[in-house]
mmCIF file with all atom_site columns, C-alpha atoms in Angstrom:
data_model
loop_
_atom_site.group_PDB
_atom_site.id
_atom_site.type_symbol
_atom_site.label_atom_id
_atom_site.label_alt_id
_atom_site.label_comp_id
_atom_site.label_asym_id
_atom_site.label_entity_id
_atom_site.label_seq_id
_atom_site.pdbx_PDB_ins_code
_atom_site.Cartn_x
_atom_site.Cartn_y
_atom_site.Cartn_z
_atom_site.occupancy
_atom_site.B_iso_or_equiv
_atom_site.pdbx_formal_charge
_atom_site.auth_seq_id
_atom_site.auth_comp_id
_atom_site.auth_asym_id
_atom_site.auth_atom_id
_atom_site.pdbx_PDB_model_num
ATOM 1   C CA . UNK A 1 1   ? -21.225 12.187  -8.772  1.00 69.00 ? 1   UNK A CA 1
ATOM 2   C CA . UNK A 1 2   ? -23.981 12.166  -6.130  1.00 72.00 ? 2   UNK A CA 1
ATOM 3   C CA . UNK A 1 3   ? -26.657 11.373  -8.627  1.00 75.00 ? 3   UNK A CA 1
ATOM 4   C CA . UNK A 1 4   ? -24.760 8.662   -10.110 1.00 75.00 ? 4   UNK A CA 1
ATOM 5   C CA . UNK A 1 5   ? -24.141 6.934   -6.959  1.00 76.00 ? 5   UNK A CA 1
ATOM 6   C CA . UNK A 1 6   ? -27.724 6.887   -5.966  1.00 78.00 ? 6   UNK A CA 1
ATOM 7   C CA . UNK A 1 7   ? -28.929 5.636   -9.243  1.00 80.00 ? 7   UNK A CA 1
ATOM 8   C CA . UNK A 1 8   ? -26.074 2.920   -9.427  1.00 78.00 ? 8   UNK A CA 1
ATOM 9   C CA . UNK A 1 9   ? -27.045 1.782   -5.910  1.00 80.00 ? 9   UNK A CA 1
ATOM 10  C CA . UNK A 1 10  ? -30.786 1.919   -6.831  1.00 82.00 ? 10  UNK A CA 1
ATOM 11  C CA . UNK A 1 11  ? -29.782 -0.495  -9.863  1.00 80.00 ? 11  UNK A CA 1
ATOM 12  C CA . UNK A 1 12  ? -27.494 -2.534  -7.911  1.00 81.00 ? 12  UNK A CA 1
ATOM 13  C CA . UNK A 1 13  ? -30.373 -3.349  -5.360  1.00 84.00 ? 13  UNK A CA 1
ATOM 14  C CA . UNK A 1 14  ? -32.837 -3.937  -8.262  1.00 81.00 ? 14  UNK A CA 1
ATOM 15  C CA . UNK A 1 15  ? -30.507 -6.588  -9.841  1.00 77.00 ? 15  UNK A CA 1
ATOM 16  C CA . UNK A 1 16  ? -29.847 -8.233  -6.676  1.00 79.00 ? 16  UNK A CA 1
ATOM 17  C CA . UNK A 1 17  ? -33.068 -8.383  -5.394  1.00 80.00 ? 17  UNK A CA 1
ATOM 18  C CA . UNK A 1 18  ? -34.626 -9.196  -8.990  1.00 74.00 ? 18  UNK A CA 1
ATOM 19  C CA . UNK A 1 19  ? -32.000 -11.826 -9.814  1.00 68.00 ? 19  UNK A CA 1
ATOM 20  C CA . UNK A 1 20  ? -34.893 -14.472 -10.545 1.00 70.00 ? 20  UNK A CA 1
ATOM 21  C CA . UNK A 1 21  ? -36.745 -12.124 -12.881 1.00 72.00 ? 21  UNK A CA 1
ATOM 22  C CA . UNK A 1 22  ? -33.272 -11.227 -14.493 1.00 70.00 ? 22  UNK A CA 1
ATOM 23  C CA . UNK A 1 23  ? -33.100 -14.761 -15.388 1.00 68.00 ? 23  UNK A CA 1
ATOM 24  C CA . UNK A 1 24  ? -36.558 -15.138 -16.682 1.00 73.00 ? 24  UNK A CA 1
ATOM 25  C CA . UNK A 1 25  ? -35.996 -11.971 -18.903 1.00 74.00 ? 25  UNK A CA 1
ATOM 26  C CA . UNK A 1 26  ? -32.695 -13.207 -20.218 1.00 73.00 ? 26  UNK A CA 1
ATOM 27  C CA . UNK A 1 27  ? -34.144 -16.885 -20.769 1.00 74.00 ? 27  UNK A CA 1
ATOM 28  C CA . UNK A 1 28  ? -33.194 -20.287 -19.575 1.00 73.00 ? 28  UNK A CA 1
ATOM 29  C CA . UNK A 1 29  ? -30.010 -20.117 -21.832 1.00 74.00 ? 29  UNK A CA 1
ATOM 30  C CA . UNK A 1 30  ? -28.662 -17.144 -19.881 1.00 73.00 ? 30  UNK A CA 1
ATOM 31  C CA . UNK A 1 31  ? -29.605 -18.382 -16.339 1.00 72.00 ? 31  UNK A CA 1
ATOM 32  C CA . UNK A 1 32  ? -26.244 -18.876 -15.394 1.00 72.00 ? 32  UNK A CA 1
ATOM 33  C CA . UNK A 1 33  ? -25.232 -15.386 -16.335 1.00 76.00 ? 33  UNK A CA 1
ATOM 34  C CA . UNK A 1 34  ? -27.320 -13.939 -13.609 1.00 78.00 ? 34  UNK A CA 1
ATOM 35  C CA . UNK A 1 35  ? -24.823 -14.423 -10.968 1.00 79.00 ? 35  UNK A CA 1
ATOM 36  C CA . UNK A 1 36  ? -22.152 -12.824 -13.169 1.00 81.00 ? 36  UNK A CA 1
ATOM 37  C CA . UNK A 1 37  ? -24.292 -9.917  -13.850 1.00 82.00 ? 37  UNK A CA 1
ATOM 38  C CA . UNK A 1 38  ? -25.101 -9.511  -10.143 1.00 83.00 ? 38  UNK A CA 1
ATOM 39  C CA . UNK A 1 39  ? -21.269 -9.550  -9.163  1.00 84.00 ? 39  UNK A CA 1
ATOM 40  C CA . UNK A 1 40  ? -20.840 -6.942  -12.175 1.00 85.00 ? 40  UNK A CA 1
ATOM 41  C CA . UNK A 1 41  ? -23.176 -4.510  -10.641 1.00 85.00 ? 41  UNK A CA 1
ATOM 42  C CA . UNK A 1 42  ? -21.071 -4.262  -7.558  1.00 84.00 ? 42  UNK A CA 1
ATOM 43  C CA . UNK A 1 43  ? -18.453 -2.391  -9.824  1.00 86.00 ? 43  UNK A CA 1
ATOM 44  C CA . UNK A 1 44  ? -21.071 0.256   -10.438 1.00 84.00 ? 44  UNK A CA 1
ATOM 45  C CA . UNK A 1 45  ? -20.990 1.130   -6.902  1.00 83.00 ? 45  UNK A CA 1
ATOM 46  C CA . UNK A 1 46  ? -17.267 2.749   -7.123  1.00 84.00 ? 46  UNK A CA 1
ATOM 47  C CA . UNK A 1 47  ? -17.709 3.843   -10.743 1.00 84.00 ? 47  UNK A CA 1
ATOM 48  C CA . UNK A 1 48  ? -18.636 7.304   -9.811  1.00 83.00 ? 48  UNK A CA 1
ATOM 49  C CA . UNK A 1 49  ? -15.506 7.618   -7.670  1.00 82.00 ? 49  UNK A CA 1
ATOM 50  C CA . UNK A 1 50  ? -13.491 7.439   -10.883 1.00 80.00 ? 50  UNK A CA 1
ATOM 51  C CA . UNK A 1 51  ? -15.150 10.602  -12.079 1.00 83.00 ? 51  UNK A CA 1
ATOM 52  C CA . UNK A 1 52  ? -12.685 12.474  -9.886  1.00 84.00 ? 52  UNK A CA 1
ATOM 53  C CA . UNK A 1 53  ? -9.892  11.152  -12.520 1.00 86.00 ? 53  UNK A CA 1
ATOM 54  C CA . UNK A 1 54  ? -11.375 13.674  -14.892 1.00 86.00 ? 54  UNK A CA 1
ATOM 55  C CA . UNK A 1 55  ? -10.333 16.509  -12.545 1.00 85.00 ? 55  UNK A CA 1
ATOM 56  C CA . UNK A 1 56  ? -7.188  14.892  -11.773 1.00 86.00 ? 56  UNK A CA 1
ATOM 57  C CA . UNK A 1 57  ? -6.223  15.209  -15.352 1.00 88.00 ? 57  UNK A CA 1
ATOM 58  C CA . UNK A 1 58  ? -7.495  18.591  -15.800 1.00 87.00 ? 58  UNK A CA 1
ATOM 59  C CA . UNK A 1 59  ? -5.463  19.744  -12.959 1.00 84.00 ? 59  UNK A CA 1
ATOM 60  C CA . UNK A 1 60  ? -2.446  18.488  -14.761 1.00 86.00 ? 60  UNK A CA 1
ATOM 61  C CA . UNK A 1 61  ? -1.618  15.390  -12.843 1.00 85.00 ? 61  UNK A CA 1
ATOM 62  C CA . UNK A 1 62  ? -1.895  13.186  -16.001 1.00 91.00 ? 62  UNK A CA 1
ATOM 63  C CA . UNK A 1 63  ? 1.053   10.823  -15.055 1.00 93.00 ? 63  UNK A CA 1
ATOM 64  C CA . UNK A 1 64  ? -0.504  10.248  -11.605 1.00 92.00 ? 64  UNK A CA 1
ATOM 65  C CA . UNK A 1 65  ? -3.964  9.310   -13.128 1.00 91.00 ? 65  UNK A CA 1
ATOM 66  C CA . UNK A 1 66  ? -2.009  7.093   -15.707 1.00 94.00 ? 66  UNK A CA 1
ATOM 67  C CA . UNK A 1 67  ? -0.341  5.278   -12.710 1.00 95.00 ? 67  UNK A CA 1
ATOM 68  C CA . UNK A 1 68  ? -3.533  4.893   -11.002 1.00 94.00 ? 68  UNK A CA 1
ATOM 69  C CA . UNK A 1 69  ? -5.118  3.415   -14.272 1.00 95.00 ? 69  UNK A CA 1
ATOM 70  C CA . UNK A 1 70  ? -2.006  1.110   -14.634 1.00 97.00 ? 70  UNK A CA 1
ATOM 71  C CA . UNK A 1 71  ? -2.384  -0.243  -11.250 1.00 97.00 ? 71  UNK A CA 1
ATOM 72  C CA . UNK A 1 72  ? -6.127  -0.666  -11.702 1.00 96.00 ? 72  UNK A CA 1
ATOM 73  C CA . UNK A 1 73  ? -5.416  -2.820  -14.622 1.00 97.00 ? 73  UNK A CA 1
ATOM 74  C CA . UNK A 1 74  ? -2.596  -4.884  -12.992 1.00 98.00 ? 74  UNK A CA 1
ATOM 75  C CA . UNK A 1 75  ? -5.366  -5.709  -9.943  1.00 96.00 ? 75  UNK A CA 1
ATOM 76  C CA . UNK A 1 76  ? -7.756  -6.680  -12.616 1.00 96.00 ? 76  UNK A CA 1
ATOM 77  C CA . UNK A 1 77  ? -5.433  -8.766  -14.474 1.00 97.00 ? 77  UNK A CA 1
ATOM 78  C CA . UNK A 1 78  ? -4.233  -10.441 -11.374 1.00 96.00 ? 78  UNK A CA 1
ATOM 79  C CA . UNK A 1 79  ? -7.713  -11.392 -10.468 1.00 94.00 ? 79  UNK A CA 1
ATOM 80  C CA . UNK A 1 80  ? -8.439  -12.697 -14.204 1.00 95.00 ? 80  UNK A CA 1
ATOM 81  C CA . UNK A 1 81  ? -5.309  -14.857 -13.869 1.00 95.00 ? 81  UNK A CA 1
ATOM 82  C CA . UNK A 1 82  ? -6.021  -16.098 -10.314 1.00 95.00 ? 82  UNK A CA 1
ATOM 83  C CA . UNK A 1 83  ? -9.575  -17.276 -11.170 1.00 93.00 ? 83  UNK A CA 1
ATOM 84  C CA . UNK A 1 84  ? -8.240  -18.798 -14.347 1.00 93.00 ? 84  UNK A CA 1
ATOM 85  C CA . UNK A 1 85  ? -5.524  -20.740 -12.483 1.00 95.00 ? 85  UNK A CA 1
ATOM 86  C CA . UNK A 1 86  ? -8.135  -21.711 -10.164 1.00 94.00 ? 86  UNK A CA 1
ATOM 87  C CA . UNK A 1 87  ? -10.601 -22.510 -12.862 1.00 93.00 ? 87  UNK A CA 1
ATOM 88  C CA . UNK A 1 88  ? -13.222 -20.731 -10.955 1.00 89.00 ? 88  UNK A CA 1
ATOM 89  C CA . UNK A 1 89  ? -15.032 -19.072 -13.751 1.00 84.00 ? 89  UNK A CA 1
ATOM 90  C CA . UNK A 1 90  ? -17.466 -17.494 -11.488 1.00 82.00 ? 90  UNK A CA 1
ATOM 91  C CA . UNK A 1 91  ? -14.770 -15.449 -9.973  1.00 86.00 ? 91  UNK A CA 1
ATOM 92  C CA . UNK A 1 92  ? -13.958 -13.780 -13.122 1.00 88.00 ? 92  UNK A CA 1
ATOM 93  C CA . UNK A 1 93  ? -16.170 -10.838 -12.807 1.00 89.00 ? 93  UNK A CA 1
ATOM 94  C CA . UNK A 1 94  ? -14.630 -9.787  -9.761  1.00 91.00 ? 94  UNK A CA 1
ATOM 95  C CA . UNK A 1 95  ? -11.607 -8.638  -11.796 1.00 92.00 ? 95  UNK A CA 1
ATOM 96  C CA . UNK A 1 96  ? -13.864 -6.031  -13.226 1.00 92.00 ? 96  UNK A CA 1
ATOM 97  C CA . UNK A 1 97  ? -14.910 -4.961  -9.611  1.00 91.00 ? 97  UNK A CA 1
ATOM 98  C CA . UNK A 1 98  ? -11.215 -4.794  -8.686  1.00 93.00 ? 98  UNK A CA 1
ATOM 99  C CA . UNK A 1 99  ? -10.311 -2.783  -11.443 1.00 94.00 ? 99  UNK A CA 1
ATOM 100 C CA . UNK A 1 100 ? -13.000 0.037   -10.747 1.00 92.00 ? 100 UNK A CA 1
ATOM 101 C CA . UNK A 1 101 ? -12.322 -0.127  -7.033  1.00 91.00 ? 101 UNK A CA 1
ATOM 102 C CA . UNK A 1 102 ? -8.560  0.505   -7.503  1.00 95.00 ? 102 UNK A CA 1
ATOM 103 C CA . UNK A 1 103 ? -9.371  3.152   -9.891  1.00 93.00 ? 103 UNK A CA 1
ATOM 104 C CA . UNK A 1 104 ? -12.049 4.957   -7.939  1.00 89.00 ? 104 UNK A CA 1
ATOM 105 C CA . UNK A 1 105 ? -9.991  4.877   -4.822  1.00 90.00 ? 105 UNK A CA 1
ATOM 106 C CA . UNK A 1 106 ? -6.697  5.871   -6.514  1.00 92.00 ? 106 UNK A CA 1
ATOM 107 C CA . UNK A 1 107 ? -8.361  8.745   -8.322  1.00 90.00 ? 107 UNK A CA 1
ATOM 108 C CA . UNK A 1 108 ? -10.306 9.966   -5.232  1.00 88.00 ? 108 UNK A CA 1
ATOM 109 C CA . UNK A 1 109 ? -6.963  10.081  -3.412  1.00 89.00 ? 109 UNK A CA 1
ATOM 110 C CA . UNK A 1 110 ? -5.221  11.726  -6.239  1.00 88.00 ? 110 UNK A CA 1
ATOM 111 C CA . UNK A 1 111 ? -8.066  14.295  -6.416  1.00 85.00 ? 111 UNK A CA 1
ATOM 112 C CA . UNK A 1 112 ? -7.634  15.213  -3.034  1.00 84.00 ? 112 UNK A CA 1
ATOM 113 C CA . UNK A 1 113 ? -3.561  15.564  -3.218  1.00 83.00 ? 113 UNK A CA 1
ATOM 114 C CA . UNK A 1 114 ? -3.797  17.419  -6.645  1.00 78.00 ? 114 UNK A CA 1
ATOM 115 C CA . UNK A 1 115 ? -6.485  19.787  -5.896  1.00 76.00 ? 115 UNK A CA 1
ATOM 116 C CA . UNK A 1 116 ? -6.438  20.124  -2.034  1.00 78.00 ? 116 UNK A CA 1
ATOM 117 C CA . UNK A 1 117 ? -10.108 19.662  -1.828  1.00 76.00 ? 117 UNK A CA 1
ATOM 118 C CA . UNK A 1 118 ? -11.672 17.096  0.760   1.00 79.00 ? 118 UNK A CA 1
ATOM 119 C CA . UNK A 1 119 ? -14.284 14.997  -0.558  1.00 76.00 ? 119 UNK A CA 1
ATOM 120 C CA . UNK A 1 120 ? -16.241 13.049  2.134   1.00 73.00 ? 120 UNK A CA 1
ATOM 121 C CA . UNK A 1 121 ? -18.186 9.876   1.633   1.00 71.00 ? 121 UNK A CA 1
ATOM 122 C CA . UNK A 1 122 ? -21.104 11.586  2.826   1.00 74.00 ? 122 UNK A CA 1
ATOM 123 C CA . UNK A 1 123 ? -20.551 14.041  -0.238  1.00 72.00 ? 123 UNK A CA 1
ATOM 124 C CA . UNK A 1 124 ? -21.819 11.015  -2.322  1.00 70.00 ? 124 UNK A CA 1
ATOM 125 C CA . UNK A 1 125 ? -25.481 11.459  -0.838  1.00 70.00 ? 125 UNK A CA 1
ATOM 126 C CA . UNK A 1 126 ? -25.471 15.080  -1.167  1.00 74.00 ? 126 UNK A CA 1
ATOM 127 C CA . UNK A 1 127 ? -28.063 14.860  -4.123  1.00 76.00 ? 127 UNK A CA 1
ATOM 128 C CA . UNK A 1 128 ? -30.910 13.467  -1.717  1.00 78.00 ? 128 UNK A CA 1
ATOM 129 C CA . UNK A 1 129 ? -31.217 16.602  0.713   1.00 80.00 ? 129 UNK A CA 1
ATOM 130 C CA . UNK A 1 130 ? -30.469 18.819  -1.974  1.00 80.00 ? 130 UNK A CA 1
ATOM 131 C CA . UNK A 1 131 ? -33.528 17.418  -4.075  1.00 80.00 ? 131 UNK A CA 1
ATOM 132 C CA . UNK A 1 132 ? -35.617 17.300  -0.963  1.00 81.00 ? 132 UNK A CA 1
ATOM 133 C CA . UNK A 1 133 ? -34.994 20.998  -0.231  1.00 83.00 ? 133 UNK A CA 1
ATOM 134 C CA . UNK A 1 134 ? -35.657 21.938  -4.002  1.00 79.00 ? 134 UNK A CA 1
ATOM 135 C CA . UNK A 1 135 ? -38.917 20.115  -4.243  1.00 79.00 ? 135 UNK A CA 1
ATOM 136 C CA . UNK A 1 136 ? -40.196 21.663  -0.852  1.00 85.00 ? 136 UNK A CA 1
ATOM 137 C CA . UNK A 1 137 ? -39.209 25.095  -2.240  1.00 84.00 ? 137 UNK A CA 1
ATOM 138 C CA . UNK A 1 138 ? -41.328 24.586  -5.544  1.00 75.00 ? 138 UNK A CA 1
#
């Protein structure tokens, strides 16, 4: 989970900083998609938290994970409908971000409740000192 967090943050930073290069790579026909891709990249920041859902299901709390997933789907659908009603197509990708944010936060909380194991936000960065220590010992 830590490795994914660091990799997704690096990719998101690259997409946000390289927006113009992304537009050039995609071609002029897809220039408008650059903003949507940048917004969608925000969803990747909370995707690693959703991995705790696998542990929740393995711990036997399938119904809990199903409720979290349903709540995430409702959050995404509500945002999709709102962006359609407001006729603001550029807001549409935020529905995907909302889905993964609700899924990640819900699974994170369900993981803690079903297993009793505490995960801290600082654990998401654990790969950095571990990798540094591994490289120094080699």
